[in-house]
Amino acid sequence: MTISRSLDQADIAALRSTVRGAVHRPTDPGYPIDGFNVAVSRRPWAVVDVLDADDVAAVVAFAGDAGMTVAVHSTGHGGTQIDGHSIVVRTGLLDVCNVDPEKRVARIGAGVRWQTVLDAAAPHGLAPLCGSSTTVGVAGFLSGGGIGPLVRTVGASSDHARSITVVTGDGEIIIATPELNPELFWGLRGGKATLGIITEVTVDLLPVPEIYGGALYFDGSEADRIVRAWRDWALALPRVANTSLALLRLPEMPGVPPMLAGRLTVAVRYAGIGDLADHAEILAPMRAVTTPLLDAVGPMPYAAIGAIHADPVDPMPTHEGAALLHDLPDDAIDALLDATGPTSGSALTVVEMRLLGGAFADEPTVRSALCHRDAALTLTTIGVLAPPIAEAVIGDSGRTIDGMAPWSTGGRLPNFAASSDPAVNATCYDDDTRSWLAALADQHDRRGVLRVGQVMRA
Ligand SMILES: Cc1cc2nc3c(=O)[nH]c(=O)nc-3n(C[C@H](O)[C@H](O)[C@H](O)COP(=O)(O)OP(=O)(O)OC[C@H]3O[C@@H](n4cnc5c(N)ncnc54)[C@H](O)[C@@H]3O)c2cc1C
């Protein structure tokens, strides 16, 4: 994208006069974009702290006139590189979070993180369908479909969205529901920011005050036995049971229990709703594989669901790799442990497989652009790009993902594939979905204002 003309002081004044929110240029104190993944370079022409959908529409119109693009930023958990050809819409001030306990819904602004919704819903015994990390933004998460710790029981979180307000690349403010603008409602759930910038969502809340959940942490020297036992157990689980397995190399730092730090451990995560006693029985075979270093699974308030994965909350420079697996035979476990097991010397902090299937694989009542629902497992690698392991992380991630290629579907889930590379983005969708998303994007963004970052364009 080239800027159609050079921008000067008059342009910044024009932008400031057209929006109510603050506009920051690189020398302004409000310009730096905080975000979870600090390895992502974010150097836009300007940052706008939008106050409402009208502000977003004004930024989009300005960018269209100037031949620029508009990227959206919330928490920085999944952003891509942003350069000086873009204006960033920062959504943090879109902070409405209203729970309606009668209707069991929450109306949520695009700047809100899941923990805020969890805390607002908990007093009513209600549960929003967040992901593993509750500091992730609601809008960004749902835009990628969203899979949470209960995904096999409830399906993708975006299947539980009721209404989405979006500003398109043409600057139109549109409410999309299954009945109103259904094609946008379809594409906004899975298409990331391809079809517009979400300003507000309304989602269902489930009557789930409590879950049975947490993680068993095992010594990594027994990884071979544990991973095979987990595979045998997990692939036979009923849909009320949800699990993931992670090979963890956690550093010694505040918040990491000493017995888990500075060594390889294997975490078997578990989450289930319904009869909590049944879940203890379902988990029993994994508890019996060998004595865990730490058994942190039991009844817990739903609002504490973030404790299951215990994802980090502080900003850090990370590199992620992702794949979807169709199977996990013994050869695949051999390959995984060759790359990341006890004798591998892997520099990766987390290598996680989440069990899919169950409700995730069902055709949702209202179809969406979230694809690859037939995958059996996700595979995610996370490495910290900090000394002394920084140099090894990218290579080890590539080796792990490539080593699993024989069992990969070739697809990715959009929330685990943050990239500006069209070839990577294309892997998130099947052929029809790619075509439909690109056609809808052309229809609603005639000047290509949103043609930046993780979008699916022709
Ligand atoms: C520690 C960690 C745990 C995670 N766990 C899960 C999980 O369990 N399940 C899961 O599905 N994902 C998970 N993710 C991925 C996460 O859902 C995505 O990275 C998501 O894009 C983050 O959105 P954000 O707004 O918080 O981040 P940002 O980096 O601010 O935004 C990322 C992208 O989301 C899109 N986006 C954000 N806001 C909007 C908006 N208002 N309108 C349209 N598009 C928007 C844009 O494409 C943007 O580039 C996790 C990520 C991390 C780092």
Short mmCIF file of C-alpha atoms and ligand atoms in Angstrom, two decimals:
data_model
loop_
_atom_site.label_atom_id
_atom_site.label_comp_id
_atom_site.label_asym_id
_atom_site.label_seq_id
_atom_site.Cartn_x
_atom_site.Cartn_y
_atom_site.Cartn_z
CA MET A 1 0.00 0.00 0.00
CA THR A 2 1.41 3.39 -0.91
CA ILE A 3 0.18 6.62 0.56
CA SER A 4 -1.48 8.53 -2.25
CA ARG A 5 -0.06 11.88 -1.16
CA SER A 6 2.32 13.02 1.55
CA LEU A 7 0.65 13.92 4.80
CA ASP A 8 1.47 17.07 6.73
CA GLN A 9 0.44 19.08 9.80
CA ALA A 10 -2.83 20.02 8.11
CA ASP A 11 -3.70 16.36 7.81
CA ILE A 12 -3.14 15.60 11.46
CA ALA A 13 -5.23 18.67 12.33
CA ALA A 14 -7.93 17.41 10.00
CA LEU A 15 -7.91 13.98 11.64
CA ARG A 16 -8.05 15.56 15.10
CA SER A 17 -10.99 17.69 14.08
CA THR A 18 -12.96 14.74 12.77
CA VAL A 19 -12.74 12.41 15.80
CA ARG A 20 -13.66 12.95 19.44
CA GLY A 21 -10.98 10.60 20.77
CA ALA A 22 -7.33 11.56 21.23
CA VAL A 23 -5.01 11.31 18.21
CA HIS A 24 -1.36 10.51 18.92
CA ARG A 25 1.59 11.00 16.57
CA PRO A 26 4.96 9.26 17.19
CA THR A 27 6.34 12.02 19.41
CA ASP A 28 3.24 12.18 21.61
CA PRO A 29 3.29 10.46 25.03
CA GLY A 30 0.09 8.53 24.19
CA TYR A 31 1.54 7.04 20.99
CA PRO A 32 3.33 3.88 22.23
CA ILE A 33 1.05 0.88 21.82
CA ASP A 34 1.20 -1.41 24.83
CA GLY A 35 0.44 -5.00 24.15
CA PHE A 36 1.00 -8.53 25.35
CA ASN A 37 3.42 -9.58 22.62
CA VAL A 38 6.13 -6.92 22.64
CA ALA A 39 8.04 -8.64 19.82
CA VAL A 40 5.49 -7.22 17.37
CA SER A 41 6.59 -3.90 15.86
CA ARG A 42 3.81 -1.31 15.96
CA ARG A 43 4.87 2.00 14.36
CA PRO A 44 1.73 3.45 12.73
CA TRP A 45 1.39 6.95 11.31
CA ALA A 46 -1.00 7.76 14.16
CA VAL A 47 -2.92 6.08 16.98
CA VAL A 48 -6.51 7.08 17.70
CA ASP A 49 -8.14 6.25 21.03
CA VAL A 50 -11.65 5.95 19.63
CA LEU A 51 -14.63 6.83 21.83
CA ASP A 52 -17.39 5.26 19.75
CA ALA A 53 -18.30 3.74 16.40
CA ASP A 54 -18.57 7.22 14.85
CA ASP A 55 -14.91 7.80 15.69
CA VAL A 56 -13.97 4.53 14.01
CA ALA A 57 -16.00 5.53 10.93
CA ALA A 58 -14.25 8.90 10.84
CA VAL A 59 -10.80 7.29 11.01
CA VAL A 60 -11.71 4.86 8.24
CA ALA A 61 -13.00 7.71 6.05
CA PHE A 62 -9.87 9.78 6.66
CA ALA A 63 -7.62 6.85 5.85
CA GLY A 64 -9.57 6.10 2.68
CA ASP A 65 -9.15 9.69 1.47
CA ALA A 66 -5.43 9.60 2.30
CA GLY A 67 -4.81 6.19 0.72
CA MET A 68 -3.85 4.69 4.06
CA THR A 69 -4.89 1.54 5.88
CA VAL A 70 -6.48 1.15 9.33
CA ALA A 71 -5.42 -1.53 11.79
CA VAL A 72 -7.18 -2.32 15.05
CA HIS A 73 -5.46 -2.84 18.39
CA SER A 74 -6.87 -3.94 21.70
CA THR A 75 -4.64 -5.99 24.04
CA GLY A 76 -1.82 -7.02 21.68
CA HIS A 77 -2.28 -10.75 22.29
CA GLY A 78 -2.46 -11.50 18.59
CA GLY A 79 -1.49 -8.42 16.64
CA THR A 80 0.69 -8.23 13.57
CA GLN A 81 3.30 -5.72 12.51
CA ILE A 82 1.97 -2.21 11.83
CA ASP A 83 3.96 0.32 9.83
CA GLY A 84 3.71 4.01 8.96
CA HIS A 85 1.14 3.41 6.21
CA SER A 86 -1.51 2.63 8.81
CA ILE A 87 -3.54 4.43 11.40
CA VAL A 88 -4.30 2.36 14.48
CA VAL A 89 -7.76 2.36 15.99
CA ARG A 90 -7.11 1.60 19.67
CA THR A 91 -10.27 0.25 21.29
CA GLY A 92 -9.44 0.43 25.02
CA LEU A 93 -11.99 3.16 25.73
CA LEU A 94 -14.87 1.13 24.26
CA ASP A 95 -15.34 -0.32 27.72
CA VAL A 96 -19.07 -0.97 28.15
CA CYS A 97 -19.77 -4.26 29.90
CA ASN A 98 -23.44 -4.71 30.80
CA VAL A 99 -24.79 -8.02 32.03
CA ASP A 100 -28.50 -8.69 31.70
CA PRO A 101 -29.17 -11.57 34.11
CA GLU A 102 -32.77 -12.01 32.93
CA LYS A 103 -31.90 -12.44 29.28
CA ARG A 104 -28.56 -14.10 30.14
CA VAL A 105 -26.59 -11.89 27.79
CA ALA A 106 -23.72 -9.42 28.06
CA ARG A 107 -23.23 -6.34 25.91
CA ILE A 108 -19.50 -5.82 25.62
CA GLY A 109 -17.40 -3.04 24.09
CA ALA A 110 -14.44 -3.85 21.85
CA GLY A 111 -11.95 -2.68 24.47
CA VAL A 112 -13.06 -5.13 27.15
CA ARG A 113 -11.05 -8.15 28.27
CA TRP A 114 -12.69 -11.43 29.25
CA GLN A 115 -11.89 -11.16 32.97
CA THR A 116 -14.06 -8.04 33.21
CA VAL A 117 -17.00 -9.97 31.76
CA LEU A 118 -16.31 -12.96 34.01
CA ASP A 119 -16.36 -10.71 37.08
CA ALA A 120 -19.55 -8.93 35.98
CA ALA A 121 -21.38 -12.19 35.22
CA ALA A 122 -20.23 -14.23 38.25
CA PRO A 123 -22.53 -12.59 40.83
CA HIS A 124 -25.46 -13.81 38.72
CA GLY A 125 -24.06 -17.35 38.43
CA LEU A 126 -23.50 -16.74 34.71
CA ALA A 127 -20.54 -17.58 32.51
CA PRO A 128 -19.19 -15.95 29.33
CA LEU A 129 -17.36 -18.35 27.00
CA CYS A 130 -13.83 -16.99 27.23
CA GLY A 131 -10.57 -18.59 26.16
CA SER A 132 -7.72 -19.92 28.25
CA SER A 133 -6.34 -16.44 28.95
CA THR A 134 -8.83 -14.08 30.50
CA THR A 135 -6.72 -11.01 29.69
CA VAL A 136 -7.37 -11.54 25.96
CA GLY A 137 -9.80 -9.05 24.39
CA VAL A 138 -13.38 -10.20 23.79
CA ALA A 139 -13.73 -8.73 20.27
CA GLY A 140 -10.38 -9.98 18.96
CA PHE A 141 -11.03 -13.44 20.39
CA LEU A 142 -14.52 -13.74 18.90
CA SER A 143 -13.35 -12.35 15.55
CA GLY A 144 -11.14 -15.44 15.30
CA GLY A 145 -13.90 -17.85 16.29
CA GLY A 146 -12.60 -18.39 19.79
CA ILE A 147 -12.04 -21.74 21.42
CA GLY A 148 -12.14 -21.92 25.18
CA PRO A 149 -11.44 -24.51 27.88
CA LEU A 150 -15.01 -25.88 27.38
CA VAL A 151 -14.87 -26.00 23.58
CA ARG A 152 -15.87 -29.67 23.27
CA THR A 153 -18.94 -29.11 25.43
CA VAL A 154 -20.16 -25.74 24.13
CA GLY A 155 -18.52 -25.38 20.70
CA ALA A 156 -16.71 -22.27 19.48
CA SER A 157 -17.36 -19.20 21.64
CA SER A 158 -18.39 -17.15 18.61
CA ASP A 159 -21.26 -19.61 18.06
CA HIS A 160 -22.71 -17.96 21.18
CA ALA A 161 -22.56 -14.39 19.84
CA ARG A 162 -25.98 -12.79 19.36
CA SER A 163 -25.14 -9.49 17.75
CA ILE A 164 -22.05 -7.67 16.51
CA THR A 165 -21.73 -3.96 15.73
CA VAL A 166 -19.07 -3.28 13.14
CA VAL A 167 -17.62 -0.37 11.19
CA THR A 168 -16.84 -1.48 7.66
CA GLY A 169 -13.98 -0.26 5.49
CA ASP A 170 -16.51 1.96 3.72
CA GLY A 171 -17.21 3.61 7.08
CA GLU A 172 -20.71 2.22 7.55
CA ILE A 173 -21.81 1.33 11.07
CA ILE A 174 -23.74 -1.92 10.82
CA ILE A 175 -25.42 -4.20 13.35
CA ALA A 176 -25.12 -7.82 12.32
CA THR A 177 -27.22 -10.64 13.77
CA PRO A 178 -28.45 -13.96 12.39
CA GLU A 179 -31.37 -12.02 10.87
CA LEU A 180 -29.85 -8.57 10.18
CA ASN A 181 -26.98 -8.51 7.69
CA PRO A 182 -26.49 -12.25 8.13
CA GLU A 183 -23.60 -12.40 5.67
CA LEU A 184 -21.60 -10.03 7.85
CA PHE A 185 -22.62 -11.93 10.98
CA TRP A 186 -21.29 -15.05 9.27
CA GLY A 187 -17.94 -13.51 8.31
CA LEU A 188 -17.24 -11.49 11.44
CA ARG A 189 -17.08 -14.73 13.44
CA GLY A 190 -13.84 -16.22 12.16
CA GLY A 191 -12.79 -13.61 9.59
CA LYS A 192 -10.76 -11.50 12.08
CA ALA A 193 -10.84 -7.84 10.90
CA THR A 194 -11.46 -8.75 7.24
CA LEU A 195 -14.99 -7.35 7.22
CA GLY A 196 -14.59 -4.46 9.64
CA ILE A 197 -13.71 -3.18 13.05
CA ILE A 198 -16.01 -4.51 15.73
CA THR A 199 -17.12 -1.91 18.26
CA GLU A 200 -19.52 -3.97 20.35
CA VAL A 201 -20.77 -7.54 20.75
CA THR A 202 -23.65 -9.15 22.59
CA VAL A 203 -22.99 -12.70 23.74
CA ASP A 204 -24.88 -15.43 25.54
CA LEU A 205 -24.02 -16.21 29.13
CA LEU A 206 -24.42 -19.76 30.37
CA PRO A 207 -25.76 -20.64 33.83
CA VAL A 208 -22.46 -22.10 35.05
CA PRO A 209 -21.34 -20.81 38.46
CA GLU A 210 -18.84 -23.60 39.03
CA ILE A 211 -16.69 -26.00 37.01
CA TYR A 212 -14.43 -28.94 37.70
CA GLY A 213 -11.10 -27.83 36.36
CA GLY A 214 -7.39 -27.21 36.71
CA ALA A 215 -4.20 -28.99 35.75
CA LEU A 216 -2.16 -32.01 36.79
CA TYR A 217 1.55 -31.26 36.50
CA PHE A 218 3.89 -34.21 35.95
CA ASP A 219 7.66 -34.50 35.87
CA GLY A 220 8.86 -34.10 32.26
CA SER A 221 11.20 -37.10 32.52
CA GLU A 222 8.05 -39.21 32.23
CA ALA A 223 6.76 -37.32 29.20
CA ASP A 224 6.74 -40.37 26.94
CA ARG A 225 4.44 -42.35 29.22
CA ILE A 226 2.20 -39.40 30.05
CA VAL A 227 1.70 -38.19 26.48
CA ARG A 228 0.76 -41.69 25.28
CA ALA A 229 -1.58 -42.25 28.23
CA TRP A 230 -3.16 -38.84 27.62
CA ARG A 231 -3.70 -39.62 23.93
CA ASP A 232 -5.39 -42.97 24.72
CA TRP A 233 -7.56 -41.38 27.40
CA ALA A 234 -8.34 -38.09 25.64
CA LEU A 235 -9.41 -39.52 22.30
CA ALA A 236 -12.09 -41.59 24.06
CA LEU A 237 -13.51 -38.79 26.22
CA PRO A 238 -17.20 -37.83 26.13
CA ARG A 239 -18.00 -34.27 25.07
CA VAL A 240 -18.63 -33.18 28.66
CA ALA A 241 -14.87 -33.51 29.19
CA ASN A 242 -12.30 -31.03 27.88
CA THR A 243 -8.56 -31.39 28.03
CA SER A 244 -5.25 -30.21 26.71
CA LEU A 245 -1.69 -31.35 27.26
CA ALA A 246 1.27 -29.00 27.45
CA LEU A 247 4.99 -29.61 27.63
CA LEU A 248 6.18 -26.69 29.74
CA ARG A 249 9.61 -25.26 30.35
CA LEU A 250 8.71 -22.50 32.77
CA PRO A 251 11.39 -20.12 34.01
CA GLU A 252 12.08 -19.40 37.65
CA MET A 253 10.06 -16.26 38.22
CA PRO A 254 7.43 -14.89 40.57
CA GLY A 255 4.11 -16.65 40.06
CA VAL A 256 5.65 -19.94 38.88
CA PRO A 257 5.49 -22.58 41.67
CA PRO A 258 9.12 -23.58 42.48
CA MET A 259 8.48 -27.28 41.78
CA LEU A 260 7.46 -26.41 38.19
CA ALA A 261 10.23 -23.91 37.43
CA GLY A 262 13.49 -24.48 35.59
CA ARG A 263 12.60 -27.99 34.37
CA LEU A 264 10.42 -29.79 31.85
CA THR A 265 6.94 -30.58 33.15
CA VAL A 266 3.85 -31.98 31.47
CA ALA A 267 0.55 -30.28 32.29
CA VAL A 268 -2.69 -32.15 31.70
CA ARG A 269 -5.43 -29.54 31.77
CA TYR A 270 -9.03 -30.43 32.40
CA ALA A 271 -12.38 -28.61 32.40
CA GLY A 272 -15.92 -29.86 32.74
CA ILE A 273 -19.35 -28.59 33.65
CA GLY A 274 -22.35 -30.46 34.98
CA ASP A 275 -22.05 -33.11 37.66
CA LEU A 276 -18.69 -32.32 39.25
CA ALA A 277 -18.37 -35.80 40.84
CA ASP A 278 -18.56 -37.39 37.36
CA HIS A 279 -15.55 -35.37 36.30
CA ALA A 280 -13.41 -36.66 39.16
CA GLU A 281 -14.21 -40.14 37.87
CA ILE A 282 -13.42 -39.21 34.26
CA LEU A 283 -10.05 -37.75 35.26
CA ALA A 284 -9.11 -40.67 37.54
CA PRO A 285 -7.17 -42.65 34.86
CA MET A 286 -4.87 -39.67 34.22
CA ARG A 287 -4.33 -39.19 37.95
CA ALA A 288 -3.31 -42.86 38.10
CA VAL A 289 -0.65 -42.74 35.36
CA THR A 290 1.99 -41.61 37.82
CA THR A 291 2.10 -39.33 40.85
CA PRO A 292 1.86 -35.71 39.72
CA LEU A 293 4.23 -33.06 41.03
CA LEU A 294 1.15 -30.96 41.61
CA ASP A 295 -2.53 -31.84 41.44
CA ALA A 296 -4.45 -28.59 41.01
CA VAL A 297 -7.75 -29.97 39.64
CA GLY A 298 -11.02 -29.70 41.50
CA PRO A 299 -14.22 -27.69 41.79
CA MET A 300 -13.60 -24.00 41.16
CA PRO A 301 -15.70 -20.88 40.54
CA TYR A 302 -16.20 -20.40 36.80
CA ALA A 303 -14.76 -16.87 37.12
CA ALA A 304 -11.40 -18.47 38.02
CA ILE A 305 -11.29 -20.44 34.74
CA GLY A 306 -8.06 -18.65 33.77
CA ALA A 307 -6.28 -20.73 36.44
CA ILE A 308 -6.64 -23.88 34.31
CA HIS A 309 -4.02 -22.79 31.78
CA ALA A 310 -2.44 -20.15 34.02
CA ASP A 311 -1.34 -18.25 30.92
CA PRO A 312 1.11 -15.39 31.55
CA VAL A 313 -0.39 -11.95 31.95
CA ASP A 314 2.66 -9.69 31.70
CA PRO A 315 3.85 -8.38 28.34
CA MET A 316 6.68 -10.39 26.80
CA PRO A 317 8.31 -10.97 23.39
CA THR A 318 6.89 -14.21 22.07
CA HIS A 319 7.04 -16.31 18.92
CA GLU A 320 4.18 -18.72 18.18
CA GLY A 321 3.76 -21.62 15.82
CA ALA A 322 0.53 -23.45 15.11
CA ALA A 323 -0.98 -26.40 13.30
CA LEU A 324 -4.09 -28.54 13.43
CA LEU A 325 -3.70 -32.31 13.72
CA HIS A 326 -6.04 -34.95 12.34
CA ASP A 327 -4.60 -37.71 14.50
CA LEU A 328 -1.98 -38.52 17.12
CA PRO A 329 -0.63 -42.03 16.46
CA ASP A 330 2.51 -43.35 18.17
CA ASP A 331 4.74 -42.05 15.34
CA ALA A 332 3.39 -38.56 15.89
CA ILE A 333 4.15 -38.73 19.60
CA ASP A 334 7.67 -39.93 18.76
CA ALA A 335 8.11 -36.93 16.44
CA LEU A 336 6.73 -34.52 19.02
CA LEU A 337 9.00 -35.80 21.76
CA ASP A 338 12.03 -35.88 19.45
CA ALA A 339 11.51 -32.16 18.93
CA THR A 340 10.37 -31.09 22.38
CA GLY A 341 10.78 -33.99 24.84
CA PRO A 342 13.16 -34.40 27.78
CA THR A 343 16.31 -34.99 25.68
CA SER A 344 15.50 -32.51 22.88
CA GLY A 345 17.06 -29.39 24.41
CA SER A 346 14.07 -27.47 23.05
CA ALA A 347 13.96 -23.76 23.84
CA LEU A 348 10.17 -23.61 23.63
CA THR A 349 8.36 -22.54 26.78
CA VAL A 350 5.03 -24.14 25.84
CA VAL A 351 4.07 -26.87 23.38
CA GLU A 352 0.37 -27.49 23.72
CA MET A 353 -2.16 -29.82 22.14
CA ARG A 354 -5.84 -29.11 22.79
CA LEU A 355 -8.41 -31.79 22.19
CA LEU A 356 -11.11 -30.64 19.77
CA GLY A 357 -14.11 -32.66 18.59
CA GLY A 358 -17.38 -32.83 20.52
CA ALA A 359 -19.55 -29.74 20.08
CA PHE A 360 -16.76 -27.96 18.19
CA ALA A 361 -17.19 -30.41 15.32
CA ASP A 362 -20.98 -29.95 15.14
CA GLU A 363 -22.46 -27.74 12.45
CA PRO A 364 -23.40 -24.61 14.44
CA THR A 365 -27.02 -23.43 14.42
CA VAL A 366 -25.92 -20.21 12.75
CA ARG A 367 -23.04 -20.85 10.38
CA SER A 368 -19.84 -18.82 10.57
CA ALA A 369 -16.53 -18.33 8.79
CA LEU A 370 -14.72 -20.39 11.40
CA CYS A 371 -13.34 -23.39 9.48
CA HIS A 372 -11.48 -26.61 10.21
CA ARG A 373 -14.02 -27.89 12.71
CA ASP A 374 -13.12 -31.47 11.80
CA ALA A 375 -9.57 -31.22 13.22
CA ALA A 376 -8.86 -33.52 16.16
CA LEU A 377 -6.30 -31.41 18.00
CA THR A 378 -4.65 -28.03 17.96
CA LEU A 379 -0.88 -27.81 18.24
CA THR A 380 0.65 -24.56 19.48
CA THR A 381 4.25 -23.68 20.24
CA ILE A 382 5.23 -20.62 22.24
CA GLY A 383 8.78 -19.43 22.80
CA VAL A 384 10.08 -16.33 24.53
CA LEU A 385 12.36 -14.23 22.35
CA ALA A 386 14.62 -13.24 25.23
CA PRO A 387 18.19 -14.25 26.07
CA PRO A 388 19.54 -16.86 26.51
CA ILE A 389 17.00 -18.82 24.41
CA ALA A 390 15.89 -16.18 21.89
CA GLU A 391 18.06 -17.39 19.03
CA ALA A 392 16.89 -20.99 19.32
CA VAL A 393 13.16 -20.31 19.64
CA ILE A 394 12.19 -19.74 16.02
CA GLY A 395 14.19 -22.74 14.79
CA ASP A 396 12.80 -25.03 17.48
CA SER A 397 9.26 -23.88 16.77
CA GLY A 398 9.70 -24.57 13.04
CA ARG A 399 11.23 -27.98 13.72
CA THR A 400 8.36 -28.94 16.02
CA ILE A 401 5.62 -27.85 13.61
CA ASP A 402 7.42 -29.33 10.57
CA GLY A 403 8.05 -32.60 12.42
CA MET A 404 4.29 -32.97 12.91
CA ALA A 405 3.51 -32.28 9.23
CA PRO A 406 2.49 -35.88 8.44
CA TRP A 407 -0.36 -35.58 10.95
CA SER A 408 -1.27 -31.93 10.26
CA THR A 409 -4.41 -30.99 8.36
CA GLY A 410 -2.59 -28.07 6.72
CA GLY A 411 -5.10 -25.70 8.29
CA ARG A 412 -4.83 -23.29 11.20
CA LEU A 413 -7.30 -21.56 13.48
CA PRO A 414 -7.24 -17.78 12.95
CA ASN A 415 -6.70 -17.03 16.63
CA PHE A 416 -3.54 -19.12 16.59
CA ALA A 417 -2.14 -17.75 13.33
CA ALA A 418 -1.54 -14.01 13.72
CA SER A 419 0.19 -13.07 10.49
CA SER A 420 0.19 -10.51 7.70
CA ASP A 421 1.27 -13.17 5.23
CA PRO A 422 -1.62 -13.88 2.81
CA ALA A 423 -0.41 -17.47 2.40
CA VAL A 424 -0.61 -18.08 6.16
CA ASN A 425 -3.98 -16.35 6.43
CA ALA A 426 -5.31 -18.49 3.60
CA THR A 427 -4.61 -21.64 5.63
CA CYS A 428 -7.24 -20.53 8.16
CA TYR A 429 -10.10 -21.11 5.71
CA ASP A 430 -11.46 -23.60 3.25
CA ASP A 431 -11.78 -22.57 -0.42
CA ASP A 432 -15.40 -21.39 -0.25
CA THR A 433 -14.88 -19.39 2.93
CA ARG A 434 -11.79 -17.71 1.48
CA SER A 435 -13.73 -16.66 -1.61
CA TRP A 436 -16.77 -15.45 0.31
CA LEU A 437 -14.73 -13.47 2.82
CA ALA A 438 -12.69 -11.81 0.07
CA ALA A 439 -15.83 -10.98 -1.96
CA LEU A 440 -17.63 -9.53 1.06
CA ALA A 441 -14.54 -7.53 1.98
CA ASP A 442 -14.39 -6.01 -1.51
CA GLN A 443 -18.08 -5.14 -1.25
CA HIS A 444 -17.79 -3.43 2.16
CA ASP A 445 -14.30 -1.93 1.81
CA ARG A 446 -14.12 -0.54 -1.71
CA ARG A 447 -10.98 1.49 -1.05
CA GLY A 448 -9.06 -1.33 0.66
CA VAL A 449 -8.75 0.59 3.93
CA LEU A 450 -8.73 -2.60 5.98
CA ARG A 451 -6.34 -4.44 3.68
CA VAL A 452 -3.67 -4.82 6.39
CA GLY A 453 -2.62 -7.45 8.90
CA GLN A 454 -4.58 -10.66 9.40
CA VAL A 455 -7.26 -10.28 6.73
CA MET A 456 -8.50 -12.54 3.93
CA ARG A 457 -8.47 -10.53 0.69
CA ALA A 458 -8.32 -11.57 -2.93
C1 LIG B 1 -1.69 -16.19 26.21
C2 LIG B 1 -2.70 -16.34 25.10
C3 LIG B 1 -3.76 -17.23 25.26
C4 LIG B 1 -4.72 -17.36 24.25
N1 LIG B 1 -5.73 -18.27 24.40
C5 LIG B 1 -6.63 -18.43 23.42
C6 LIG B 1 -7.68 -19.38 23.53
O1 LIG B 1 -7.81 -20.08 24.53
N2 LIG B 1 -8.55 -19.50 22.50
C7 LIG B 1 -8.49 -18.72 21.38
O2 LIG B 1 -9.34 -18.86 20.51
N3 LIG B 1 -7.49 -17.82 21.26
C8 LIG B 1 -6.58 -17.67 22.23
N4 LIG B 1 -5.56 -16.79 22.07
C9 LIG B 1 -5.48 -16.02 20.84
C10 LIG B 1 -6.30 -14.74 20.94
O3 LIG B 1 -7.68 -15.03 20.98
C11 LIG B 1 -5.99 -13.91 19.70
O4 LIG B 1 -4.64 -13.58 19.71
C12 LIG B 1 -6.85 -12.66 19.60
O5 LIG B 1 -6.67 -12.11 18.32
C13 LIG B 1 -6.46 -11.64 20.63
O6 LIG B 1 -7.26 -10.52 20.51
P1 LIG B 1 -6.88 -9.18 21.30
O7 LIG B 1 -7.86 -8.16 20.90
O8 LIG B 1 -6.74 -9.52 22.72
O9 LIG B 1 -5.43 -8.83 20.75
P2 LIG B 1 -4.94 -7.73 19.70
O10 LIG B 1 -3.50 -8.11 19.43
O11 LIG B 1 -5.18 -6.38 20.17
O12 LIG B 1 -5.78 -8.02 18.39
C14 LIG B 1 -5.43 -9.14 17.60
C15 LIG B 1 -6.24 -9.15 16.35
O13 LIG B 1 -7.62 -9.42 16.65
C16 LIG B 1 -8.43 -8.73 15.72
N5 LIG B 1 -9.19 -7.73 16.45
C17 LIG B 1 -8.94 -7.18 17.67
N6 LIG B 1 -9.89 -6.28 17.99
C18 LIG B 1 -10.76 -6.27 16.94
C19 LIG B 1 -11.94 -5.54 16.66
N7 LIG B 1 -12.42 -4.65 17.52
N8 LIG B 1 -12.56 -5.77 15.49
C20 LIG B 1 -12.09 -6.68 14.60
N9 LIG B 1 -10.97 -7.38 14.81
C21 LIG B 1 -10.33 -7.19 15.96
C22 LIG B 1 -7.50 -8.06 14.73
O14 LIG B 1 -7.25 -8.98 13.67
C23 LIG B 1 -6.25 -7.86 15.56
O15 LIG B 1 -5.08 -7.74 14.77
C24 LIG B 1 -4.60 -16.61 23.07
C25 LIG B 1 -3.52 -15.73 22.91
C26 LIG B 1 -2.59 -15.60 23.91
C27 LIG B 1 -1.43 -14.68 23.70
#
